[in-house]
Amino acid sequence: MVESIAAALRDQVRQAAAHPGGLAVLTGAGMTAESGVPTFRDAMTGLWARFDPAELASERGFRAHPARVWQWYAGRRDGVRRAEPNAGHRALADFAARHPGVLTVITQNVDDLHQRAGNADTIRLHGELLRDRWFEPCPRSSTVGPPCDPATARAGEPPACADCGNLVRPAVVWFGESLPAAAFEAAERAVDACRLLLVVGTSGAVWPAAGLAARARRAGAVVAIVNPHDSEIDEQAHHLIRDTAARALPALLGGVPT
Ligand code: BV8
């Protein structure tokens, strides 16, 4: 990271740290690359290379090939469970502990590495890879009471309800599905309120999450992008940090006086 940019940004971090909600961080799959979890598009390698991620991560794809989609997610779940938070995740958690009420972490990622590092209140825009839900609404919930628990489903790829055959799916937001309204509204409030937005490890290709950088800039925040490569939202950045999450975040967030 160019030292002059780092110094300017560290000063921005120090100023942001003086205000509640002063710092917001939007993360993407690049955040987990140094934990050994392939980025979203890198995940389409090997036997998955011939599939389109937007196809696999969609209701249409699941309806057409439930076993294939379930196996893709099962492999990703195994990878996340084997992974550990990296120095970037830990830098965010350490900052939050040292500066209560200043940092909001907003993630597009569906893993649990921010939470395992210590940012339990991370805003999750695209759901949770490690949690299951029903593919169709449970018919019981509209008649006799609470819905069945997906954990009781009959084993299979995917598991299915022994009573009505409803399939189990991962509790993630698929392409073509709306983001959880409460989560996206919380993310919009966070970027409206922040003094500095760090955008870390995202190609900026997926909407509406990608629009949060422009929203922050319109609201008057300084926007900095941390990514070793170009992204589709680079023009929204005041600063481009061509570095990785696990290197840049400790350098930017460490040692900020409380
Ligand atoms: C919706 C869960 C309303 C599933 C995911 C406006 C314009 C165009 C299209 C649209 C639009 N609005 C809506 C759309 C359609 C669509 C969309 O955005 N399509 C794109 C592909 C064009 N959006 C939606 O469908 C969204 N829903 O808008 O609802 C609606 C309703 C009906 C009909 C229409 C609209 C829902 C989107 C959510 C999809 N679900 N995840 C799953 O994971 O299986 S998104 C998925 O992509 C992941 O969550 C991932 O996080 C996310 C974004 O990708 P990135 O995180 O950026 O990852 P990527 O691999 O692309 O990039 C990694 C980056 O890291 C790279 O830049 C790399 O250089 C960098 N990097 C690598 N190593 C490092 C690093 N950086 C730092 N350090 C490193 N070490």
CSV table of C-alpha atoms and ligand atoms in Angstrom, one decimal:
chain,number,residue,atom,x,y,z
A,1,MET,CA,0.0,0.0,0.0
A,2,VAL,CA,1.4,3.4,-1.0
A,3,GLU,CA,2.6,5.0,2.3
A,4,SER,CA,1.1,8.4,1.5
A,5,ILE,CA,-2.3,6.9,0.8
A,6,ALA,CA,-2.1,4.8,3.9
A,7,ALA,CA,-1.1,7.8,6.1
A,8,ALA,CA,-4.0,9.9,4.7
A,9,LEU,CA,-6.4,7.0,5.2
A,10,ARG,CA,-5.2,6.3,8.7
A,11,ASP,CA,-6.0,9.9,9.5
A,12,GLN,CA,-9.5,9.4,8.0
A,13,VAL,CA,-9.9,6.4,10.3
A,14,ARG,CA,-8.8,8.4,13.3
A,15,GLN,CA,-11.3,11.1,12.5
A,16,ALA,CA,-14.1,8.6,11.8
A,17,ALA,CA,-13.3,6.9,15.1
A,18,ALA,CA,-14.4,10.0,17.0
A,19,HIS,CA,-18.0,9.6,15.8
A,20,PRO,CA,-20.6,6.9,16.6
A,21,GLY,CA,-21.2,5.1,13.3
A,22,GLY,CA,-18.2,7.0,11.8
A,23,LEU,CA,-16.7,4.0,10.1
A,24,ALA,CA,-18.6,1.5,7.8
A,25,VAL,CA,-17.0,-1.4,6.0
A,26,LEU,CA,-18.6,-3.3,3.1
A,27,THR,CA,-17.0,-6.7,2.5
A,28,GLY,CA,-17.2,-9.2,-0.4
A,29,ALA,CA,-15.7,-12.6,-1.1
A,30,GLY,CA,-12.2,-11.2,-1.4
A,31,MET,CA,-12.3,-10.8,2.4
A,32,THR,CA,-12.2,-14.5,2.8
A,33,ALA,CA,-9.7,-15.3,0.1
A,34,GLU,CA,-6.8,-15.3,2.6
A,35,SER,CA,-8.7,-17.7,4.8
A,36,GLY,CA,-8.6,-20.2,2.0
A,37,VAL,CA,-12.2,-19.7,1.0
A,38,PRO,CA,-12.3,-19.2,-2.8
A,39,THR,CA,-13.9,-15.9,-4.0
A,40,PHE,CA,-17.4,-16.3,-5.4
A,41,ARG,CA,-16.2,-16.4,-9.0
A,42,ASP,CA,-13.1,-18.4,-8.1
A,43,ALA,CA,-15.4,-20.9,-6.6
A,44,MET,CA,-16.5,-21.7,-10.1
A,45,THR,CA,-13.3,-23.7,-10.8
A,46,GLY,CA,-12.7,-27.4,-11.3
A,47,LEU,CA,-15.8,-29.4,-11.7
A,48,TRP,CA,-17.9,-26.3,-11.2
A,49,ALA,CA,-16.2,-24.3,-14.0
A,50,ARG,CA,-18.8,-25.3,-16.5
A,51,PHE,CA,-21.6,-23.8,-14.5
A,52,ASP,CA,-22.7,-20.2,-14.2
A,53,PRO,CA,-22.7,-19.1,-10.5
A,54,ALA,CA,-25.8,-17.0,-11.1
A,55,GLU,CA,-27.5,-20.2,-12.4
A,56,LEU,CA,-26.5,-22.3,-9.4
A,57,ALA,CA,-27.3,-19.6,-6.9
A,58,SER,CA,-30.9,-19.2,-8.1
A,59,GLU,CA,-34.3,-20.6,-7.5
A,60,ARG,CA,-34.5,-21.6,-11.1
A,61,GLY,CA,-31.2,-23.5,-10.9
A,62,PHE,CA,-32.3,-25.3,-7.7
A,63,ARG,CA,-35.7,-26.2,-9.1
A,64,ALA,CA,-34.0,-27.6,-12.2
A,65,HIS,CA,-31.1,-29.4,-10.6
A,66,PRO,CA,-31.7,-29.6,-6.8
A,67,ALA,CA,-29.0,-32.3,-6.2
A,68,ARG,CA,-26.4,-30.4,-8.2
A,69,VAL,CA,-27.1,-27.1,-6.4
A,70,TRP,CA,-27.2,-28.8,-3.0
A,71,GLN,CA,-23.8,-30.5,-3.6
A,72,TRP,CA,-22.3,-27.2,-4.7
A,73,TYR,CA,-23.4,-25.6,-1.4
A,74,ALA,CA,-22.3,-28.7,0.6
A,75,GLY,CA,-18.8,-28.3,-0.8
A,76,ARG,CA,-18.8,-24.6,0.0
A,77,ARG,CA,-20.0,-25.3,3.6
A,78,ASP,CA,-17.2,-27.8,4.1
A,79,GLY,CA,-14.7,-25.1,2.9
A,80,VAL,CA,-16.1,-22.5,5.3
A,81,ARG,CA,-16.1,-24.9,8.3
A,82,ARG,CA,-12.4,-25.7,7.6
A,83,ALA,CA,-11.5,-22.0,7.3
A,84,GLU,CA,-10.4,-19.6,10.1
A,85,PRO,CA,-10.8,-15.8,10.2
A,86,ASN,CA,-7.8,-14.1,8.8
A,87,ALA,CA,-5.9,-11.0,9.9
A,88,GLY,CA,-8.4,-8.8,8.1
A,89,HIS,CA,-11.3,-10.2,10.0
A,90,ARG,CA,-9.4,-9.9,13.2
A,91,ALA,CA,-8.4,-6.3,12.5
A,92,LEU,CA,-12.1,-5.4,12.2
A,93,ALA,CA,-13.1,-7.3,15.4
A,94,ASP,CA,-10.2,-5.7,17.3
A,95,PHE,CA,-11.2,-2.2,16.1
A,96,ALA,CA,-14.8,-2.8,17.1
A,97,ALA,CA,-13.7,-3.9,20.6
A,98,ARG,CA,-11.5,-0.8,21.0
A,99,HIS,CA,-14.0,1.7,19.6
A,100,PRO,CA,-17.5,0.6,20.6
A,101,GLY,CA,-20.3,2.0,18.5
A,102,VAL,CA,-18.0,3.3,15.7
A,103,LEU,CA,-17.8,0.4,13.2
A,104,THR,CA,-20.6,-1.1,11.2
A,105,VAL,CA,-19.6,-4.2,9.2
A,106,ILE,CA,-21.8,-4.9,6.2
A,107,THR,CA,-21.1,-8.1,4.3
A,108,GLN,CA,-22.2,-9.7,1.0
A,109,ASN,CA,-20.5,-12.9,2.2
A,110,VAL,CA,-22.5,-15.8,3.4
A,111,ASP,CA,-19.8,-17.4,5.6
A,112,ASP,CA,-19.6,-16.9,9.3
A,113,LEU,CA,-16.0,-15.6,9.5
A,114,HIS,CA,-16.8,-12.1,10.6
A,115,GLN,CA,-18.9,-13.5,13.3
A,116,ARG,CA,-16.3,-16.0,14.4
A,117,ALA,CA,-13.7,-13.2,14.5
A,118,GLY,CA,-15.9,-11.2,16.9
A,119,ASN,CA,-18.1,-8.9,14.8
A,120,ALA,CA,-21.3,-10.6,15.9
A,121,ASP,CA,-23.5,-7.7,14.7
A,122,THR,CA,-22.4,-7.8,11.1
A,123,ILE,CA,-25.2,-6.9,8.7
A,124,ARG,CA,-25.6,-9.9,6.3
A,125,LEU,CA,-27.0,-8.8,3.0
A,126,HIS,CA,-27.0,-12.2,1.3
A,127,GLY,CA,-28.0,-14.6,4.1
A,128,GLU,CA,-26.2,-17.5,5.8
A,129,LEU,CA,-24.6,-20.4,4.0
A,130,LEU,CA,-24.5,-22.6,7.1
A,131,ARG,CA,-28.2,-22.3,7.9
A,132,ASP,CA,-31.0,-24.3,6.2
A,133,ARG,CA,-34.6,-23.1,5.3
A,134,TRP,CA,-37.5,-24.7,3.4
A,135,PHE,CA,-37.6,-24.2,-0.4
A,136,GLU,CA,-41.4,-23.7,-0.3
A,137,PRO,CA,-43.3,-22.2,2.6
A,138,CYS,CA,-44.1,-25.0,5.1
A,139,PRO,CA,-47.8,-25.9,4.6
A,140,ARG,CA,-48.2,-26.4,8.4
A,141,SER,CA,-47.3,-22.8,9.1
A,142,SER,CA,-50.5,-21.6,7.3
A,143,THR,CA,-52.8,-24.1,9.1
A,144,VAL,CA,-51.9,-26.0,12.3
A,145,GLY,CA,-49.1,-23.9,13.8
A,146,PRO,CA,-45.3,-23.3,13.7
A,147,PRO,CA,-43.6,-24.6,10.6
A,148,CYS,CA,-41.7,-27.9,10.7
A,149,ASP,CA,-38.0,-27.6,11.6
A,150,PRO,CA,-35.7,-28.2,8.5
A,151,ALA,CA,-33.4,-30.0,10.9
A,152,THR,CA,-36.0,-32.8,11.0
A,153,ALA,CA,-36.0,-33.3,7.3
A,154,ARG,CA,-35.3,-36.7,5.8
A,155,ALA,CA,-31.6,-37.0,4.8
A,156,GLY,CA,-30.9,-36.6,1.1
A,157,GLU,CA,-29.4,-34.3,-1.5
A,158,PRO,CA,-31.2,-32.1,-0.8
A,159,PRO,CA,-32.9,-33.2,2.4
A,160,ALA,CA,-36.8,-33.2,2.2
A,161,CYS,CA,-39.7,-33.1,4.6
A,162,ALA,CA,-40.9,-36.7,5.4
A,163,ASP,CA,-44.5,-35.4,5.6
A,164,CYS,CA,-44.9,-33.2,2.5
A,165,GLY,CA,-41.7,-33.6,0.5
A,166,ASN,CA,-40.7,-29.9,0.8
A,167,LEU,CA,-37.1,-29.5,-0.1
A,168,VAL,CA,-34.4,-28.0,2.2
A,169,ARG,CA,-32.3,-25.2,0.7
A,170,PRO,CA,-29.5,-23.0,2.1
A,171,ALA,CA,-30.7,-19.8,3.8
A,172,VAL,CA,-28.9,-17.5,1.3
A,173,VAL,CA,-30.3,-14.8,-1.0
A,174,TRP,CA,-30.3,-16.2,-4.5
A,175,PHE,CA,-30.0,-14.1,-7.7
A,176,GLY,CA,-33.5,-12.8,-8.5
A,177,GLU,CA,-34.5,-12.8,-4.8
A,178,SER,CA,-34.9,-9.7,-2.8
A,179,LEU,CA,-32.4,-8.9,0.0
A,180,PRO,CA,-33.7,-9.0,3.5
A,181,ALA,CA,-35.4,-5.6,3.8
A,182,ALA,CA,-34.3,-4.9,7.4
A,183,ALA,CA,-30.7,-5.8,6.6
A,184,PHE,CA,-30.5,-3.6,3.5
A,185,GLU,CA,-32.2,-0.7,5.2
A,186,ALA,CA,-29.7,-1.0,8.1
A,187,ALA,CA,-26.8,-1.0,5.6
A,188,GLU,CA,-28.2,2.1,3.9
A,189,ARG,CA,-28.5,3.9,7.3
A,190,ALA,CA,-24.9,2.9,8.1
A,191,VAL,CA,-23.5,4.3,4.8
A,192,ASP,CA,-25.6,7.4,5.1
A,193,ALA,CA,-24.2,8.1,8.6
A,194,CYS,CA,-20.5,7.1,8.2
A,195,ARG,CA,-17.6,9.5,7.7
A,196,LEU,CA,-15.5,6.8,6.0
A,197,LEU,CA,-16.6,3.7,4.0
A,198,LEU,CA,-14.0,1.0,3.4
A,199,VAL,CA,-15.1,-1.3,0.5
A,200,VAL,CA,-13.0,-4.5,0.9
A,201,GLY,CA,-12.7,-7.5,-1.5
A,202,THR,CA,-15.7,-7.0,-3.8
A,203,SER,CA,-15.9,-6.9,-7.6
A,204,GLY,CA,-18.8,-4.5,-7.3
A,205,ALA,CA,-20.7,-6.7,-9.7
A,206,VAL,CA,-23.7,-7.6,-7.6
A,207,TRP,CA,-26.6,-5.2,-6.9
A,208,PRO,CA,-28.0,-3.6,-5.0
A,209,ALA,CA,-25.1,-4.1,-2.6
A,210,ALA,CA,-22.7,-2.6,-5.1
A,211,GLY,CA,-24.7,0.6,-5.0
A,212,LEU,CA,-23.8,1.3,-1.3
A,213,ALA,CA,-20.5,2.8,-2.3
A,214,ALA,CA,-22.1,5.5,-4.5
A,215,ARG,CA,-24.7,6.1,-1.8
A,216,ALA,CA,-22.0,6.7,0.9
A,217,ARG,CA,-20.2,9.1,-1.5
A,218,ARG,CA,-23.4,11.0,-2.2
A,219,ALA,CA,-23.9,11.3,1.6
A,220,GLY,CA,-20.5,12.9,2.0
A,221,ALA,CA,-18.4,10.0,3.2
A,222,VAL,CA,-14.8,9.4,2.1
A,223,VAL,CA,-14.8,6.1,0.1
A,224,ALA,CA,-11.8,3.8,-0.1
A,225,ILE,CA,-11.6,0.5,-1.9
A,226,VAL,CA,-9.3,-2.3,-0.8
A,227,ASN,CA,-8.8,-4.7,-3.7
A,228,PRO,CA,-5.6,-6.0,-5.4
A,229,HIS,CA,-7.5,-5.7,-8.7
A,230,ASP,CA,-9.9,-3.3,-10.5
A,231,SER,CA,-13.5,-3.4,-9.5
A,232,GLU,CA,-16.7,-2.3,-11.2
A,233,ILE,CA,-17.2,0.5,-8.6
A,234,ASP,CA,-13.7,1.9,-8.6
A,235,GLU,CA,-15.0,5.3,-9.8
A,236,GLN,CA,-16.8,5.7,-6.5
A,237,ALA,CA,-13.6,5.7,-4.6
A,238,HIS,CA,-11.6,8.7,-3.3
A,239,HIS,CA,-8.8,6.2,-2.6
A,240,LEU,CA,-7.9,2.9,-4.3
A,241,ILE,CA,-5.7,0.6,-2.1
A,242,ARG,CA,-4.3,-2.1,-4.4
A,243,ASP,CA,-3.6,-4.5,-1.5
A,244,THR,CA,-5.3,-7.4,0.2
A,245,ALA,CA,-7.7,-7.5,3.0
A,246,ALA,CA,-5.4,-9.3,5.4
A,247,ARG,CA,-2.6,-6.9,4.8
A,248,ALA,CA,-4.4,-3.6,4.4
A,249,LEU,CA,-7.0,-3.8,7.2
A,250,PRO,CA,-4.4,-4.3,10.1
A,251,ALA,CA,-2.3,-1.5,8.6
A,252,LEU,CA,-5.3,0.9,8.4
A,253,LEU,CA,-7.2,0.0,11.6
A,254,GLY,CA,-4.4,-1.0,14.0
A,255,GLY,CA,-3.2,1.4,16.7
A,256,VAL,CA,-5.9,4.0,16.3
A,257,PRO,CA,-6.0,5.8,19.7
A,258,THR,CA,-9.1,5.2,21.7
B,1,BV8,C1,-32.2,-8.2,-6.1
B,1,BV8,C2,-25.6,-15.6,-1.9
B,1,BV8,C3,-34.4,-7.4,-6.4
B,1,BV8,C4,-25.7,-16.8,-2.8
B,1,BV8,C5,-25.2,-13.8,-3.6
B,1,BV8,C6,-29.0,-3.8,-11.1
B,1,BV8,C7,-28.1,-3.9,-12.2
B,1,BV8,C8,-27.8,-5.2,-12.7
B,1,BV8,C9,-28.3,-6.3,-12.1
B,1,BV8,C10,-29.1,-6.2,-11.1
B,1,BV8,C11,-29.5,-5.0,-10.5
B,1,BV8,N1,-30.3,-5.2,-9.5
B,1,BV8,C12,-30.5,-6.5,-9.3
B,1,BV8,C13,-29.8,-7.2,-10.3
B,1,BV8,C14,-29.8,-8.7,-10.5
B,1,BV8,C15,-28.7,-9.3,-9.6
B,1,BV8,C16,-27.3,-8.9,-9.9
B,1,BV8,O1,-26.8,-8.1,-9.2
B,1,BV8,N2,-26.8,-9.5,-11.0
B,1,BV8,C17,-25.4,-9.2,-11.3
B,1,BV8,C18,-24.6,-10.5,-11.4
B,1,BV8,C19,-25.4,-8.5,-12.6
B,1,BV8,N3,-29.0,-9.0,-8.2
B,1,BV8,C20,-29.9,-9.8,-7.5
B,1,BV8,O2,-30.6,-10.6,-8.1
B,1,BV8,C21,-30.1,-9.4,-6.1
B,1,BV8,N4,-31.5,-9.3,-5.8
B,1,BV8,O3,-31.7,-7.3,-6.6
B,1,BV8,O4,-33.6,-8.3,-5.7
B,1,BV8,C22,-34.8,-8.2,-7.6
B,1,BV8,C23,-35.8,-9.1,-7.5
B,1,BV8,C24,-36.2,-9.8,-8.6
B,1,BV8,C25,-35.6,-9.6,-9.8
B,1,BV8,C26,-34.6,-8.6,-9.9
B,1,BV8,C27,-34.2,-8.0,-8.8
B,1,BV8,C28,-29.6,-10.6,-5.2
B,1,BV8,C29,-28.1,-10.6,-5.3
B,1,BV8,C30,-27.6,-11.6,-4.2
B,1,BV8,C31,-27.0,-12.9,-4.9
B,1,BV8,N5,-26.5,-13.8,-3.9
B,1,BV8,N6,-24.7,-14.6,-2.6
B,1,BV8,C32,-24.4,-17.6,-2.8
B,1,BV8,O5,-23.4,-17.1,-2.2
B,1,BV8,O6,-24.4,-18.7,-3.3
B,1,BV8,S1,-24.1,-12.8,-4.3
B,1,BV8,C33,-22.6,-13.5,-4.4
B,1,BV8,O7,-21.8,-12.5,-5.1
B,1,BV8,C34,-21.8,-13.6,-3.1
B,1,BV8,O8,-22.5,-13.2,-1.9
B,1,BV8,C35,-20.6,-12.6,-3.3
B,1,BV8,O9,-20.2,-12.0,-2.1
B,1,BV8,C36,-21.3,-11.6,-4.2
B,1,BV8,C37,-20.6,-10.6,-4.8
B,1,BV8,O10,-19.4,-11.0,-5.3
B,1,BV8,P1,-18.1,-10.5,-4.6
B,1,BV8,O11,-18.2,-10.6,-3.1
B,1,BV8,O12,-17.7,-9.2,-5.1
B,1,BV8,O13,-17.1,-11.7,-5.0
B,1,BV8,P2,-16.3,-11.8,-6.4
B,1,BV8,O14,-15.8,-13.1,-6.5
B,1,BV8,O15,-17.2,-11.3,-7.5
B,1,BV8,O16,-15.1,-10.7,-6.3
B,1,BV8,C38,-14.1,-10.9,-5.3
B,1,BV8,C39,-13.3,-9.7,-5.3
B,1,BV8,O17,-12.3,-9.8,-4.3
B,1,BV8,C40,-12.5,-9.5,-6.6
B,1,BV8,O18,-12.7,-8.1,-7.0
B,1,BV8,C41,-11.1,-9.7,-6.3
B,1,BV8,O19,-10.2,-8.9,-7.0
B,1,BV8,C42,-11.0,-9.4,-4.8
B,1,BV8,N7,-10.0,-10.1,-4.0
B,1,BV8,C43,-9.5,-11.3,-4.3
B,1,BV8,N8,-8.6,-11.6,-3.3
B,1,BV8,C44,-8.6,-10.6,-2.4
B,1,BV8,C45,-9.5,-9.6,-2.9
B,1,BV8,N9,-9.7,-8.4,-2.2
B,1,BV8,C46,-9.1,-8.2,-1.1
B,1,BV8,N10,-8.2,-9.1,-0.5
B,1,BV8,C47,-8.0,-10.3,-1.2
B,1,BV8,N11,-7.1,-11.2,-0.7
